Coordinates of C-alpha atoms and ligand atoms in Angstrom, one line a residue:
M10 CA 50.0 124.1 124.9
Q11 CA 49.5 123.0 128.4
N12 CA 51.9 120.8 130.3
R13 CA 53.5 120.6 133.7
L14 CA 55.7 123.6 133.0
T15 CA 52.9 125.9 132.0
T16 CA 51.0 124.7 135.1
L17 CA 53.9 125.2 137.4
L18 CA 54.6 128.8 136.2
K19 CA 51.0 129.7 135.4
I20 CA 51.9 130.6 131.8
T21 CA 50.2 130.0 128.4
Y22 CA 53.2 128.7 126.4
P23 CA 56.1 126.5 127.6
V24 CA 58.6 129.3 126.8
I25 CA 60.8 131.5 129.1
Q26 CA 63.1 134.3 128.2
G27 CA 66.7 133.7 129.4
G28 CA 68.1 136.1 132.0
M29 CA 70.5 138.4 130.1
A30 CA 73.0 140.6 132.0
W31 CA 72.5 144.3 130.9
T32 CA 69.6 143.7 128.6
S33 CA 66.8 141.7 130.2
D34 CA 65.1 144.5 132.1
A35 CA 61.5 145.0 133.3
V36 CA 60.2 146.1 129.9
L37 CA 61.5 143.1 128.1
A38 CA 60.5 140.7 130.8
A39 CA 57.0 142.1 131.1
A40 CA 56.6 141.9 127.3
V41 CA 57.5 138.2 127.2
S42 CA 55.1 137.5 130.1
N43 CA 52.3 139.5 128.5
A44 CA 52.9 137.4 125.3
G45 CA 52.2 134.2 127.2
G46 CA 55.7 133.1 128.2
A47 CA 57.6 134.1 131.3
G48 CA 60.1 137.0 131.1
I49 CA 63.1 137.2 133.4
I50 CA 64.9 140.3 134.8
G51 CA 68.7 139.8 134.6
S52 CA 70.4 140.9 137.8
G53 CA 74.0 140.1 136.8
G54 CA 76.2 143.1 137.3
R55 CA 73.4 145.2 138.8
T56 CA 72.9 146.8 142.2
V57 CA 70.1 145.6 144.5
E58 CA 68.5 149.0 144.1
W59 CA 68.3 148.5 140.3
V60 CA 66.8 145.0 140.8
R61 CA 64.2 146.3 143.3
A62 CA 63.2 149.1 140.9
E63 CA 63.0 146.8 137.9
I64 CA 60.8 144.3 139.8
A65 CA 58.4 147.1 140.8
K66 CA 58.4 148.3 137.2
A67 CA 57.6 144.8 135.8
Q68 CA 54.9 144.4 138.4
S69 CA 53.3 147.6 137.0
L70 CA 53.6 146.4 133.4
T71 CA 52.2 142.9 133.7
Q72 CA 49.8 141.0 135.9
K73 CA 51.5 137.8 134.7
P74 CA 54.3 135.9 136.4
F75 CA 57.9 136.8 135.7
G76 CA 61.3 135.8 137.2
V77 CA 64.7 137.1 138.1
N78 CA 68.0 135.6 137.1
I79 CA 70.6 135.5 139.8
M80 CA 74.3 135.0 139.2
L81 CA 75.3 133.2 142.4
M82 CA 78.9 134.4 142.4
A83 CA 77.8 138.0 142.5
P84 CA 79.0 139.8 145.6
N85 CA 75.5 141.1 146.3
V86 CA 73.8 137.8 145.8
Q87 CA 72.3 137.6 149.4
E88 CA 70.8 141.2 149.0
I89 CA 69.3 140.3 145.7
I90 CA 67.7 137.1 147.1
V91 CA 66.2 139.2 149.9
A92 CA 64.8 141.7 147.4
V93 CA 63.3 138.8 145.3
C94 CA 61.8 137.2 148.4
Q95 CA 60.3 140.5 149.7
A96 CA 58.8 141.3 146.3
Q97 CA 57.5 137.7 146.0
V98 CA 58.7 137.2 142.5
A99 CA 57.2 134.1 140.9
F100 CA 60.6 132.3 140.3
V101 CA 64.3 132.7 140.0
T102 CA 66.7 131.1 137.6
T103 CA 70.2 130.7 138.8
G104 CA 73.6 130.5 137.1
A105 CA 77.3 130.7 137.9
G106 CA 77.4 128.8 141.3
N107 CA 75.7 126.3 143.5
P108 CA 72.0 127.2 144.1
V109 CA 71.4 124.5 146.8
P110 CA 72.2 126.6 149.9
F111 CA 69.7 129.3 148.7
I112 CA 66.7 127.0 148.1
P113 CA 65.2 127.0 151.6
Q114 CA 65.2 130.8 151.8
L115 CA 63.6 131.2 148.4
H116 CA 61.0 128.5 149.0
A117 CA 60.1 129.9 152.4
A118 CA 59.1 133.1 150.5
G119 CA 57.1 131.2 147.9
V120 CA 59.7 131.8 145.2
K121 CA 60.2 128.9 142.8
V122 CA 63.8 127.9 142.0
I123 CA 65.0 127.0 138.5
P124 CA 68.7 126.5 138.2
V125 CA 70.5 126.6 134.8
V126 CA 72.8 123.6 134.6
P127 CA 75.3 122.3 131.9
S128 CA 75.5 118.5 132.8
V129 CA 73.7 115.4 134.0
K130 CA 75.6 115.5 137.3
L131 CA 74.4 119.0 138.2
A132 CA 70.9 118.2 136.9
K133 CA 70.6 115.3 139.3
R134 CA 72.2 117.3 142.2
V135 CA 69.7 120.2 141.9
V136 CA 66.7 117.9 141.5
A137 CA 67.7 115.9 144.6
A138 CA 67.9 119.3 146.5
G139 CA 64.3 120.0 145.7
V140 CA 64.3 122.6 142.8
D141 CA 61.0 123.3 141.1
A142 CA 62.3 122.9 137.5
L143 CA 65.7 123.2 135.7
V144 CA 67.1 124.5 132.5
I145 CA 69.7 122.5 130.7
E146 CA 71.8 124.9 128.6
G147 CA 73.9 123.8 125.7
M148 CA 77.0 125.5 124.3
E149 CA 75.1 126.8 121.2
G150 CA 73.7 129.5 123.5
G151 CA 74.8 133.1 124.0
G152 CA 76.8 134.1 127.0
H153 CA 78.7 131.8 129.4
I154 CA 78.6 128.3 128.1
G155 CA 79.5 124.7 129.2
T156 CA 80.9 122.0 127.1
Q157 CA 77.9 120.0 125.8
T158 CA 75.6 120.8 122.9
T159 CA 71.9 121.2 123.6
M160 CA 71.2 118.0 121.6
A161 CA 73.8 116.1 123.7
L162 CA 72.3 117.5 126.9
L163 CA 68.7 116.6 125.9
T164 CA 70.0 113.1 125.0
N165 CA 72.0 112.6 128.1
V166 CA 69.8 114.2 130.7
L167 CA 66.4 113.1 129.5
R168 CA 67.3 109.4 129.2
E169 CA 65.3 109.1 132.4
A170 CA 62.2 110.8 133.7
Y171 CA 62.5 113.8 136.0
P172 CA 60.1 114.6 138.7
V173 CA 60.1 118.3 137.8
P174 CA 59.9 120.2 134.4
V175 CA 63.1 120.4 132.3
L176 CA 63.6 123.2 129.9
A177 CA 66.2 123.2 127.1
A178 CA 68.3 126.3 126.2
G179 CA 71.0 127.1 123.7
G180 CA 70.5 127.6 120.0
I181 CA 66.7 127.5 120.1
A182 CA 65.4 130.4 118.1
D183 CA 62.3 129.2 116.2
G184 CA 59.3 126.9 116.5
R185 CA 61.1 124.0 115.0
G186 CA 63.6 124.3 117.9
L187 CA 60.7 124.4 120.4
A188 CA 59.1 121.3 118.8
A189 CA 62.4 119.4 118.7
A190 CA 63.0 120.1 122.4
L191 CA 59.4 118.9 123.3
L192 CA 59.9 115.8 121.1
M193 CA 63.2 115.0 122.9
G194 CA 61.2 115.0 126.2
A195 CA 61.8 118.5 127.5
D196 CA 58.9 120.4 129.0
G197 CA 59.7 123.7 127.4
V198 CA 62.5 126.1 126.3
Q199 CA 64.4 129.1 127.4
M200 CA 65.5 131.5 124.6
G201 CA 67.9 134.4 125.0
T202 CA 69.1 135.7 121.6
R203 CA 65.7 135.6 120.0
F204 CA 64.2 137.9 122.7
L205 CA 67.4 140.1 122.7
V206 CA 66.5 141.0 119.1
T207 CA 63.0 142.4 119.7
Q208 CA 61.4 145.8 119.8
E209 CA 61.1 145.8 123.6
S210 CA 64.8 144.8 124.2
P211 CA 67.0 147.6 125.4
A212 CA 70.0 146.3 123.4
H213 CA 71.5 149.1 121.2
A214 CA 70.1 149.2 117.6
K215 CA 73.6 148.5 116.2
A216 CA 73.8 145.4 118.3
K217 CA 70.4 144.2 117.2
A218 CA 71.3 144.9 113.5
A219 CA 74.6 143.1 113.8
I220 CA 72.8 140.0 115.0
V221 CA 70.2 140.2 112.3
A222 CA 73.0 140.5 109.7
A223 CA 75.0 137.6 111.2
T224 CA 74.8 134.0 110.1
D225 CA 75.7 130.5 111.4
T226 CA 79.5 130.9 111.6
D227 CA 79.5 134.5 112.9
S228 CA 79.7 133.7 116.6
A229 CA 82.9 133.1 118.6
V230 CA 83.8 131.8 122.0
T231 CA 86.3 133.7 124.1
G232 CA 88.1 132.3 127.0
F233 CA 87.8 128.6 125.9
S234 CA 91.6 128.0 126.0
R235 CA 91.9 129.1 129.6
T236 CA 89.1 127.1 131.2
G237 CA 87.5 124.7 128.7
R238 CA 84.5 127.0 128.9
G239 CA 83.9 130.4 127.5
V240 CA 81.6 133.2 126.5
R241 CA 79.8 133.0 123.1
C242 CA 79.4 136.3 121.4
L243 CA 79.5 137.9 117.9
K244 CA 82.8 137.7 116.1
N245 CA 84.3 141.2 116.0
P246 CA 87.6 143.0 116.4
F247 CA 87.3 142.6 120.2
T248 CA 87.0 138.8 120.0
E249 CA 89.8 138.7 117.4
A250 CA 92.0 140.7 119.8
Y251 CA 91.0 138.5 122.7
H252 CA 91.8 135.3 120.8
A253 CA 95.2 136.7 119.8
K254 CA 96.0 137.4 123.5
E255 CA 94.8 133.9 124.4
I256 CA 97.1 132.3 121.8
A257 CA 100.0 134.5 123.0
G258 CA 99.5 133.2 126.5
V259 CA 98.7 136.6 128.1
P260 CA 98.1 136.1 131.8
D261 CA 94.5 135.6 133.0
A262 CA 94.4 138.8 135.1
E263 CA 95.3 140.8 132.0
L264 CA 92.7 139.0 129.9
D265 CA 90.1 139.7 132.6
K266 CA 91.1 143.4 132.6
F267 CA 90.8 143.5 128.8
A268 CA 87.3 142.1 128.9
T269 CA 86.0 144.1 131.8
G270 CA 83.1 146.4 130.8
T271 CA 83.0 145.1 127.3
N272 CA 79.5 143.5 127.6
R273 CA 77.8 146.7 128.5
L274 CA 79.9 148.7 125.9
G275 CA 78.8 146.4 123.1
I276 CA 75.3 145.5 123.8
L277 CA 74.0 148.7 125.4
E278 CA 76.3 151.3 123.9
G279 CA 76.6 149.7 120.4
D280 CA 80.4 149.8 120.3
L281 CA 80.9 146.8 118.0
V282 CA 84.7 147.2 117.8
Q283 CA 85.8 147.3 121.4
G284 CA 82.6 145.9 123.0
T285 CA 81.1 142.4 122.9
V286 CA 77.6 141.3 121.9
M287 CA 76.8 138.0 123.5
C288 CA 74.5 135.8 121.3
G289 CA 73.8 132.2 120.5
E290 CA 74.8 130.5 117.2
S291 CA 71.3 129.9 115.7
L292 CA 71.7 133.2 113.9
N293 CA 70.1 132.4 110.5
A294 CA 66.7 132.2 112.2
I295 CA 67.0 135.8 113.4
T296 CA 66.2 138.0 110.4
D297 CA 64.0 140.6 111.9
I298 CA 63.3 142.7 115.0
P299 CA 59.7 141.9 115.9
T300 CA 57.7 142.5 119.1
C301 CA 57.8 139.8 121.8
Q302 CA 54.1 139.1 121.0
E303 CA 55.1 138.5 117.4
V304 CA 58.0 136.2 118.3
M305 CA 55.7 134.1 120.5
E306 CA 52.9 133.8 118.0
K307 CA 55.3 132.7 115.2
L308 CA 57.1 130.4 117.5
V309 CA 54.0 128.6 118.7
A310 CA 52.5 128.4 115.2
E311 CA 55.7 126.9 113.8
A312 CA 56.0 124.5 116.6
R313 CA 52.4 123.3 116.1
V314 CA 53.1 122.7 112.3
T315 CA 56.3 120.9 113.1
L316 CA 54.7 118.7 115.8
K317 CA 51.8 117.9 113.4
K318 CA 54.2 116.9 110.7
A319 CA 56.0 114.6 113.2
A320 CA 52.8 113.1 114.3
A321 CA 51.8 112.4 110.7
L322 CA 55.0 110.4 110.0
N323 CA 54.0 106.9 109.4
I324 CA 56.9 105.1 111.2
Ligands
FMN415 C1 73.3 138.9 125.9 C2 73.1 137.7 126.8 C3 73.4 137.8 128.1 C4 73.2 136.7 129.0 N1 73.3 136.8 130.3 C5 73.0 135.8 131.1 C6 73.0 136.0 132.5 O1 73.3 137.1 133.1 N2 72.7 134.9 133.3 C7 72.4 133.7 132.8 O2 72.1 132.7 133.6 N3 72.4 133.5 131.4 C8 72.7 134.5 130.6 N4 72.6 134.3 129.3 C9 72.2 133.0 128.7 C10 70.7 133.1 128.4 O3 69.9 133.2 129.6 C11 70.2 131.9 127.6 O4 70.3 130.7 128.4 C12 70.9 131.7 126.3 O5 70.9 132.9 125.6 C13 70.2 130.6 125.5 O6 70.8 130.5 124.2 P1 70.3 131.3 122.9 O7 70.9 132.7 123.1 O8 70.8 130.6 121.8 O9 68.8 131.4 123.0 C14 72.9 135.4 128.4 C15 72.7 135.3 127.0 C16 72.8 136.4 126.2 C17 72.6 136.3 124.7

């Protein structure tokens, strides 16, 4: 499976693992890279010391390229960018903010820049600014989401050719999803939840088991009523309590306080009552806890079958 994305990132399959705050560490990222995709260390909520240590650890675990996800609103964003440049990480993905001012610094260090965007407008803006690739992320995905579905984004963004690879994210959890994204004109996919539920992921066993047990209607979006955007996670007593507060018109500051620390509590410490477990909504496809290598092999095999079936359609 070679195309301009695999060439750009020097990977075997057009698949990257989404940056995931608290859970995409060096071990997970290196496992995805060793399996032929590209793993990503999530720097959201982390200190620069942690990021430097995880980059060094990933470099010791794989010879293959991997990336770092940078949340641009983070107070230590500049320090993290310096760390990434000094370590000559292959690429960064960026979220939560405008990546354009940071592109020259990253490019000067040889780091490729791949922003995650939720709309045609932002896709065009970052391409005009000279990014190396971009991820369009639909609202089926886990974590902070925009307002368009992945299918709508693929339809809207890829009506025209882009000079750089475009990856699709949000609700892609199997080989049919990979094949569909390729057929829609994307160059590859980014998957979060599928890689969260793997042997190498540091997520708590209870969080992994809850995702395996969950099905299509088991995710919820918190915060939507406040901003028109929100955070997709597993439905649980925390999300019910949060929604009750939203409906009651509880002030934003109080809601923020209520949510503070809950990601780590749910996903790393396994508190499924007071914590949150961010995940996408393609939950029926996640029925096991395989290794990243197994995920990749099955994904690629399924995608090949699906693409062959599509090619055989006599239309
Ligand atoms: C637990 C979790 C944490 C996430 N944290 C981040 C993050 O820190 N930065 C970011 O850009 N995206 C984050 N995301 C989004 C993922 O990178 C990815 O785009 C998304 O999971 C894709 O949808 P999927 O989960 O359906 O595969 C997170 C997703 C999950 C599930």
